[in-house]
mmCIF file of C-alpha atoms in Angstrom:
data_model
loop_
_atom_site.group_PDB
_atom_site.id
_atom_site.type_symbol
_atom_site.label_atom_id
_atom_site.label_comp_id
_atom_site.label_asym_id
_atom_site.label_seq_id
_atom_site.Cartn_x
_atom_site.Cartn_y
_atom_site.Cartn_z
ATOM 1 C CA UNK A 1 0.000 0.000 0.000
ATOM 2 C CA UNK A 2 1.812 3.579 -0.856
ATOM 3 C CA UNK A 3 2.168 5.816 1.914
ATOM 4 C CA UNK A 4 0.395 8.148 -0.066
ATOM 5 C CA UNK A 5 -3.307 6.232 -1.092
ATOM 6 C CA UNK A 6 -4.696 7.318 2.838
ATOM 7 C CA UNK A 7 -4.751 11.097 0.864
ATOM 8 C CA UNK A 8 -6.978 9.635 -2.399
ATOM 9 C CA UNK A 9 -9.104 8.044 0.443
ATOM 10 C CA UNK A 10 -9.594 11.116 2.660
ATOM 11 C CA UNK A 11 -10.499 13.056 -0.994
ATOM 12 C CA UNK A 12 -13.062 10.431 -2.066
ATOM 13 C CA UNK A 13 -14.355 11.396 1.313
ATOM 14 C CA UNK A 14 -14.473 15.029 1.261
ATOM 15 C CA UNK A 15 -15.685 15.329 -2.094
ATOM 16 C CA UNK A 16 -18.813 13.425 -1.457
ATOM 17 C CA UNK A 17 -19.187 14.978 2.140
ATOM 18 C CA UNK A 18 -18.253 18.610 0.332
ATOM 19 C CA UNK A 19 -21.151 17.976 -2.424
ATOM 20 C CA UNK A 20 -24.060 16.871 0.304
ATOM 21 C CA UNK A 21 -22.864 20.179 2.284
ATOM 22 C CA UNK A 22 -23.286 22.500 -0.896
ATOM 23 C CA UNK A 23 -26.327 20.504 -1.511
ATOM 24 C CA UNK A 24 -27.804 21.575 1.918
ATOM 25 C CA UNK A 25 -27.102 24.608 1.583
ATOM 26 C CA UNK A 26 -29.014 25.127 -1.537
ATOM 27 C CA UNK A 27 -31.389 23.397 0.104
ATOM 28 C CA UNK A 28 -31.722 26.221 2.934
ATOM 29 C CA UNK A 29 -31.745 29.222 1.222
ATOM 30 C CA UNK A 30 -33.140 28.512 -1.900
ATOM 31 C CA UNK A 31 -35.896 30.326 -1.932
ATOM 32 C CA UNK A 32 -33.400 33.171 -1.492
ATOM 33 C CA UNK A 33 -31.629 33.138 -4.817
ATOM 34 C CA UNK A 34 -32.722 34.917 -8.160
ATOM 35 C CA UNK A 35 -32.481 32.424 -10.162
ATOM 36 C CA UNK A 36 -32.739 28.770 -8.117
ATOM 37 C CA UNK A 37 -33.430 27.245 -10.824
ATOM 38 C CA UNK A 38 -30.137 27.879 -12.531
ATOM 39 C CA UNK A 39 -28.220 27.002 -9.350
ATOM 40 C CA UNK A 40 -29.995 23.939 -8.629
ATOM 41 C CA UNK A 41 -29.051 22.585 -12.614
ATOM 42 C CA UNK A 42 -25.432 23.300 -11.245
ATOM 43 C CA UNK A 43 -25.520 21.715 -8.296
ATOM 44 C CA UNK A 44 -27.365 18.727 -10.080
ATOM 45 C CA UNK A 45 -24.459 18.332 -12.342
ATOM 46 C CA UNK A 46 -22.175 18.959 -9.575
ATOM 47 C CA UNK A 47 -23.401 15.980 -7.634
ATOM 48 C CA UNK A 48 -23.822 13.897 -10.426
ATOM 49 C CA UNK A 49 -19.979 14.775 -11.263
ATOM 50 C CA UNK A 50 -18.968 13.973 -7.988
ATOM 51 C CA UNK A 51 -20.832 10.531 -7.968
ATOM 52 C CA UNK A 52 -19.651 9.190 -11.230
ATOM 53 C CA UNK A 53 -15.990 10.042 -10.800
ATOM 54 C CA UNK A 54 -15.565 8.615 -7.312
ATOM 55 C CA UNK A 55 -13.418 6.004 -8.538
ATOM 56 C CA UNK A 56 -11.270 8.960 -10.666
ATOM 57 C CA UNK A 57 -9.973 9.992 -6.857
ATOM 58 C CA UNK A 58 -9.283 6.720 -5.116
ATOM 59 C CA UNK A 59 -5.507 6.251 -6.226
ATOM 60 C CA UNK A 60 -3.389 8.117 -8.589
ATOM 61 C CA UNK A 61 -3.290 5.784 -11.631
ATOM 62 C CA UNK A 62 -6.866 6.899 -12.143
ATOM 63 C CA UNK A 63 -6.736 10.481 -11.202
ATOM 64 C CA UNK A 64 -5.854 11.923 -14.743
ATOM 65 C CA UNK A 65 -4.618 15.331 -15.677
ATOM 66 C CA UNK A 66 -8.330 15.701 -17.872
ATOM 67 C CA UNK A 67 -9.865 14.762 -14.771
ATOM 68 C CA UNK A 68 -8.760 16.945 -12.781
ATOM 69 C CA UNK A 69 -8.660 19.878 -15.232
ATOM 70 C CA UNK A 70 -12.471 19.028 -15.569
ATOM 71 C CA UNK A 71 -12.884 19.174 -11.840
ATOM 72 C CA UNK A 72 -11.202 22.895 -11.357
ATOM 73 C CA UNK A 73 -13.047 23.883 -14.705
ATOM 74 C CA UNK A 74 -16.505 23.013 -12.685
ATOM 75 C CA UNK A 75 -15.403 24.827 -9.681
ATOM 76 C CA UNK A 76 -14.603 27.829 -10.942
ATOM 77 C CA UNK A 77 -17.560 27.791 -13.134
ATOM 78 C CA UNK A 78 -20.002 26.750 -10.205
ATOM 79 C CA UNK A 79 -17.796 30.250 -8.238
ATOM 80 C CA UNK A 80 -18.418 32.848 -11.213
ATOM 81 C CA UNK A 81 -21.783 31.729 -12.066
ATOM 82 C CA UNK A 82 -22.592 32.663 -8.120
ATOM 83 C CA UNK A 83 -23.733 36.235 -9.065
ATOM 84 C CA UNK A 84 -25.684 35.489 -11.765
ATOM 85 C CA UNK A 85 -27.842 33.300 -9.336
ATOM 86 C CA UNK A 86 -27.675 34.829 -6.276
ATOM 87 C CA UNK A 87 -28.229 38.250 -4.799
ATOM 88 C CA UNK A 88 -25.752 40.938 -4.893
ATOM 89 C CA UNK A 89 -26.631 41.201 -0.640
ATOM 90 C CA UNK A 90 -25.999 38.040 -0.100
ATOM 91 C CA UNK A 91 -22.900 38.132 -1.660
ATOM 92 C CA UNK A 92 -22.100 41.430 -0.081
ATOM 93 C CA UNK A 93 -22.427 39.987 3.430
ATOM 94 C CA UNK A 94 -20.072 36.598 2.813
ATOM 95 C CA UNK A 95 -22.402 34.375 1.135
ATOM 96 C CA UNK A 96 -21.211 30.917 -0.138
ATOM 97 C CA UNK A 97 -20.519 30.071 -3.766
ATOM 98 C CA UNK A 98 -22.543 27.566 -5.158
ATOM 99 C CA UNK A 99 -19.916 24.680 -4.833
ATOM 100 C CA UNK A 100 -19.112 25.855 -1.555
ATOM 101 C CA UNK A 101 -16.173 24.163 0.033
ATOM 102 C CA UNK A 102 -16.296 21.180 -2.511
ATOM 103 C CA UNK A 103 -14.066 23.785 -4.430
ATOM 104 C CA UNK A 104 -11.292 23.310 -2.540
ATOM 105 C CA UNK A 105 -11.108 19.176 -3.603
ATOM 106 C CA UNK A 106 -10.227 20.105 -7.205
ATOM 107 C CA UNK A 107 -7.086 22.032 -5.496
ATOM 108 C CA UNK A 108 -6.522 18.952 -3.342
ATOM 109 C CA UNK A 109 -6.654 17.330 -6.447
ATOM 110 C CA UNK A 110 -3.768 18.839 -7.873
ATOM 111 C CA UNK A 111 -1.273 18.765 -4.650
ATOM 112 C CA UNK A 112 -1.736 14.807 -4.209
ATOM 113 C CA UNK A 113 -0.853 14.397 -7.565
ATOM 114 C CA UNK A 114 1.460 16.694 -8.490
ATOM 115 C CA UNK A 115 2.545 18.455 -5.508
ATOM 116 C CA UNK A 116 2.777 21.518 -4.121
ATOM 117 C CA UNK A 117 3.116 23.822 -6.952
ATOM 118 C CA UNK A 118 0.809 22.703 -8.640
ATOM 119 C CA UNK A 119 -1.412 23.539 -6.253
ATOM 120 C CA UNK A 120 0.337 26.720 -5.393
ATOM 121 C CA UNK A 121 -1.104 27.277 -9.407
ATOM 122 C CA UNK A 122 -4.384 26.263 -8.764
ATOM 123 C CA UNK A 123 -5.446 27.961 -5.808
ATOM 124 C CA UNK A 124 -4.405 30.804 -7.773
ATOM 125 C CA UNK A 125 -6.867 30.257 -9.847
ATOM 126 C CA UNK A 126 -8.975 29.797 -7.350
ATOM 127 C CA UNK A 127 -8.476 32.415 -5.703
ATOM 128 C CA UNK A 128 -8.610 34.958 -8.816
ATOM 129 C CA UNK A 129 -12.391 33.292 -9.354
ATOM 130 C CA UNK A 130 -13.300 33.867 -6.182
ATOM 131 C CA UNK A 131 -12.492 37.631 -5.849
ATOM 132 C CA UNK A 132 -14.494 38.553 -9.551
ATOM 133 C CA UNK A 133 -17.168 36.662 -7.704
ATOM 134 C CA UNK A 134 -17.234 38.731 -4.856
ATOM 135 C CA UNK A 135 -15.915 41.604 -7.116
ATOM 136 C CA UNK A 136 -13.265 43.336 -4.470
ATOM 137 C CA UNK A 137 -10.871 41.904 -2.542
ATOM 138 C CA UNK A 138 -13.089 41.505 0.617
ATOM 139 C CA UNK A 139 -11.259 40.281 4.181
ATOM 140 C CA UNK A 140 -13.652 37.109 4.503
ATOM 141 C CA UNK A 141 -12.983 36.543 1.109
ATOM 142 C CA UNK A 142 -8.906 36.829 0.946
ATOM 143 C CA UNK A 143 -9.243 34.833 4.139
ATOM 144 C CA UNK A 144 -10.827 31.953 2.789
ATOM 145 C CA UNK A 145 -8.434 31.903 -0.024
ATOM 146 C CA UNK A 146 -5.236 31.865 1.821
ATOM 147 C CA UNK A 147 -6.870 28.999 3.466
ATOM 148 C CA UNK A 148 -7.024 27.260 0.564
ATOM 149 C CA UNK A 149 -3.784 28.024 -0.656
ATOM 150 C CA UNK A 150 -1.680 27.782 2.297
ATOM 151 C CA UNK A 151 -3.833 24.213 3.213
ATOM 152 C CA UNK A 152 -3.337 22.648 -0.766
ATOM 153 C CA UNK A 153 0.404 24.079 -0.598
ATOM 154 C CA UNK A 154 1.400 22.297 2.472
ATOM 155 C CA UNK A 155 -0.644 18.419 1.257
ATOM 156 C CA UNK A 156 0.819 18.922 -1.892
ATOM 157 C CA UNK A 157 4.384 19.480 0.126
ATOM 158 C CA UNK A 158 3.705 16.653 2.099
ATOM 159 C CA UNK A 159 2.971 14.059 -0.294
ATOM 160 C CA UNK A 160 6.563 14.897 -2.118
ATOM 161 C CA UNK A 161 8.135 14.250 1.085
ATOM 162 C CA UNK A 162 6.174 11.105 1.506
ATOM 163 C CA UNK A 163 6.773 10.043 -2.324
ATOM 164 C CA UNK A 164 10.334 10.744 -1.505
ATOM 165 C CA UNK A 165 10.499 8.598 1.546
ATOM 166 C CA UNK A 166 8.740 5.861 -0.206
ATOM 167 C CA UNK A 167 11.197 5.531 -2.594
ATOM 168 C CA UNK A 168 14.183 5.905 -0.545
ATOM 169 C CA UNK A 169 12.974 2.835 1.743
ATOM 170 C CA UNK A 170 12.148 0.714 -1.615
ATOM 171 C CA UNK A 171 15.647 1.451 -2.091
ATOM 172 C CA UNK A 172 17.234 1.060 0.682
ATOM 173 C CA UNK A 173 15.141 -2.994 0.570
ATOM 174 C CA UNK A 174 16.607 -3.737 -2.489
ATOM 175 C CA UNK A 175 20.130 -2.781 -0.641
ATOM 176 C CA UNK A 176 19.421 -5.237 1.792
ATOM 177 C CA UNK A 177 18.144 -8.225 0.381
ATOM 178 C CA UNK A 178 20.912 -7.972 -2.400
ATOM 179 C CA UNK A 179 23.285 -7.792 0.439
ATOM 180 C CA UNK A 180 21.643 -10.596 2.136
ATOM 181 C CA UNK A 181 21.757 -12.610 -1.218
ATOM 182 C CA UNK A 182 25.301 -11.757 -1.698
ATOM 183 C CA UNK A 183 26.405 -13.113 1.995
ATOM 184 C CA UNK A 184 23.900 -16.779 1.392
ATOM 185 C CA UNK A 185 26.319 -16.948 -2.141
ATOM 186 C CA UNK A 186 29.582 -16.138 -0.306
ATOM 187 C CA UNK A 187 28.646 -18.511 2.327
ATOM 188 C CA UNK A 188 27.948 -21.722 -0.168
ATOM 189 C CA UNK A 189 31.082 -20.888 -2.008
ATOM 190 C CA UNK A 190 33.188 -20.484 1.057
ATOM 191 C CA UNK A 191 31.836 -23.930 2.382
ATOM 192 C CA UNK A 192 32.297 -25.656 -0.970
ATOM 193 C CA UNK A 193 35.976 -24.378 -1.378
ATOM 194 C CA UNK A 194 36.857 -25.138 2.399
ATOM 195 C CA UNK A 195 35.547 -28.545 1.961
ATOM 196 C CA UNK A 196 37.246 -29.449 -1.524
ATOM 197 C CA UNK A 197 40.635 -27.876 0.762
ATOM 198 C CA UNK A 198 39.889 -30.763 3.399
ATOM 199 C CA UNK A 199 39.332 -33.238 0.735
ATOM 200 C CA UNK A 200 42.939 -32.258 -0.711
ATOM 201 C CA UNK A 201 44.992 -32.027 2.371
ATOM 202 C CA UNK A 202 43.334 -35.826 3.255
ATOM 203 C CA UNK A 203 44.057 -37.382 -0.425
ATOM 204 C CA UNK A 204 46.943 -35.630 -0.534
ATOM 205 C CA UNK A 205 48.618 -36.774 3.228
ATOM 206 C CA UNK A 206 47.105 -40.398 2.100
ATOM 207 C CA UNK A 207 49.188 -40.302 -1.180
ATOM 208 C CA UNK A 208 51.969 -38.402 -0.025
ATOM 209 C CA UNK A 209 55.106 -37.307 -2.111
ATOM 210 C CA UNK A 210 54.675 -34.243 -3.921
ATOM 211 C CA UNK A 211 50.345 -34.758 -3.454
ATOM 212 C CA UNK A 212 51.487 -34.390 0.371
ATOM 213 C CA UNK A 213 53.137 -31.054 -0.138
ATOM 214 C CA UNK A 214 49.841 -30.261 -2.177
ATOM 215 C CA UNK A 215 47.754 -31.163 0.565
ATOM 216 C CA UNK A 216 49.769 -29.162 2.961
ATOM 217 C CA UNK A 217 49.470 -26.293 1.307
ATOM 218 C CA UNK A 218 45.852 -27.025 0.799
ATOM 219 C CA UNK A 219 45.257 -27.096 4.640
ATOM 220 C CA UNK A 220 47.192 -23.762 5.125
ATOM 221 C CA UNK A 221 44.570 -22.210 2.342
ATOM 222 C CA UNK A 222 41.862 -23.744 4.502
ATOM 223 C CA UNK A 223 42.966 -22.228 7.943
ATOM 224 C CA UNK A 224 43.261 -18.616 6.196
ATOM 225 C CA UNK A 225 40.004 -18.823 4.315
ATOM 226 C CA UNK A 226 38.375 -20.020 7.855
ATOM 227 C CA UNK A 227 39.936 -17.296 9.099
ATOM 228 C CA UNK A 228 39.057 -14.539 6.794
ATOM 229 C CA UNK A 229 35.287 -16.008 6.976
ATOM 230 C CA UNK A 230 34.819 -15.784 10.355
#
């Protein structure tokens, strides 16, 4: 299991979690929009979107750069259609975009996969959408987006680290069991070779002549190998 698939888990989570809180929402204050009809097709979509591409989220073979290009694409279009929907008051006094908070798992998005500058990039883009929505640089509003960006910098930044470690430990494995592999070899041939050195210095003290000299010198090969083995 990568030390990084927890992350795809926790954003399968908050996307559906995100969607049935913007959902609410709507829900609550419908009757207070000027056009609810409009924001309720969005939200439709948005939910449906969220629902089909569950699986797109739950590891990064799956989550694509289209995907999540999509995904931002529907945030930011779910932020700037806000005004068209809602009441300038409303979005005077701090009101919530359409997608709500579900905006900020399209930026999550983008650190898990790519770390973070790419989400450094996208809650840029974020953020720009967010202040034409409100259309000035409000404090809640500035807030919110550093939030964002300072939240989606630091996962991204984390899951490098964590992609980093991971790969440094698969490393460092394949060090040791090659080591380990290398010792069991050195081992078998040491054990062969010492016992073809016995086998000499006997045949060769049974023969004797020159094959005794041979076998001498066999059993001084066999005391320094011995040696340099233990």
């Amino acid at each position: 299991m990568s030390v990084e698939q927890p992350l795809w888990q926790a954003l399968t989570g908050y996307r559906v979690l995100t969607a049935v809180y913007a959902l609410a929402l709507f829900g609550h204050s419908h009757d207070e929009y000027t056009r609810p009809l409009a924001a309720a097709a969005y939200l439709a979509v948005l939910a449906a979107w969220t629902l089909v591409t569950v699986r797109s989220v739950s590891s990064a073979e799956r989550c694509t750069r289209r995907f999540l290009v999509t995904d931002l694409t529907i945030a930011v279009i779910g932020i700037l259609l806000t005004p068209l929907v809602d009441t300038a008051e409303r979005i005077e006094a701090g009101g919530h975009t359409l997608p709500s908070i579900w905006t900020a798992g399209a930026v999550l998005g983008f650190a898990i996969k790519f770390g973070w500058r790419w989400a450094a990039v996208t809650s840029a883009v974020v953020g720009v959408a967010n202040l034409i929505e409100r259309g000035a640089p409000a404090q809640d509003t500035v807030h919110n987006v550093l939030l964002v960006w300072i939240a989606s910098v630091a996962i991204g930044y984390v899951t490098e680290v964590a992609r980093a470690s991971e790969r440094t430990l698969a490393r460092a494995l394949e060090v040791e069991a090659a080591t380990r592999e290398r010792e069991r070899l050195a081992r078998d041939i040491h054990d062969s070779v010492l016992q073809v050195l016995a086998m000499v210095q006997r045949r060769g003290a049974e023969i004797g002549g020159e094959a005794a000299e041979l076998g001498r010198m066999a059993g001084e090969q066999e005391v320094a190998l011995r040696t340099l083995v233990a």
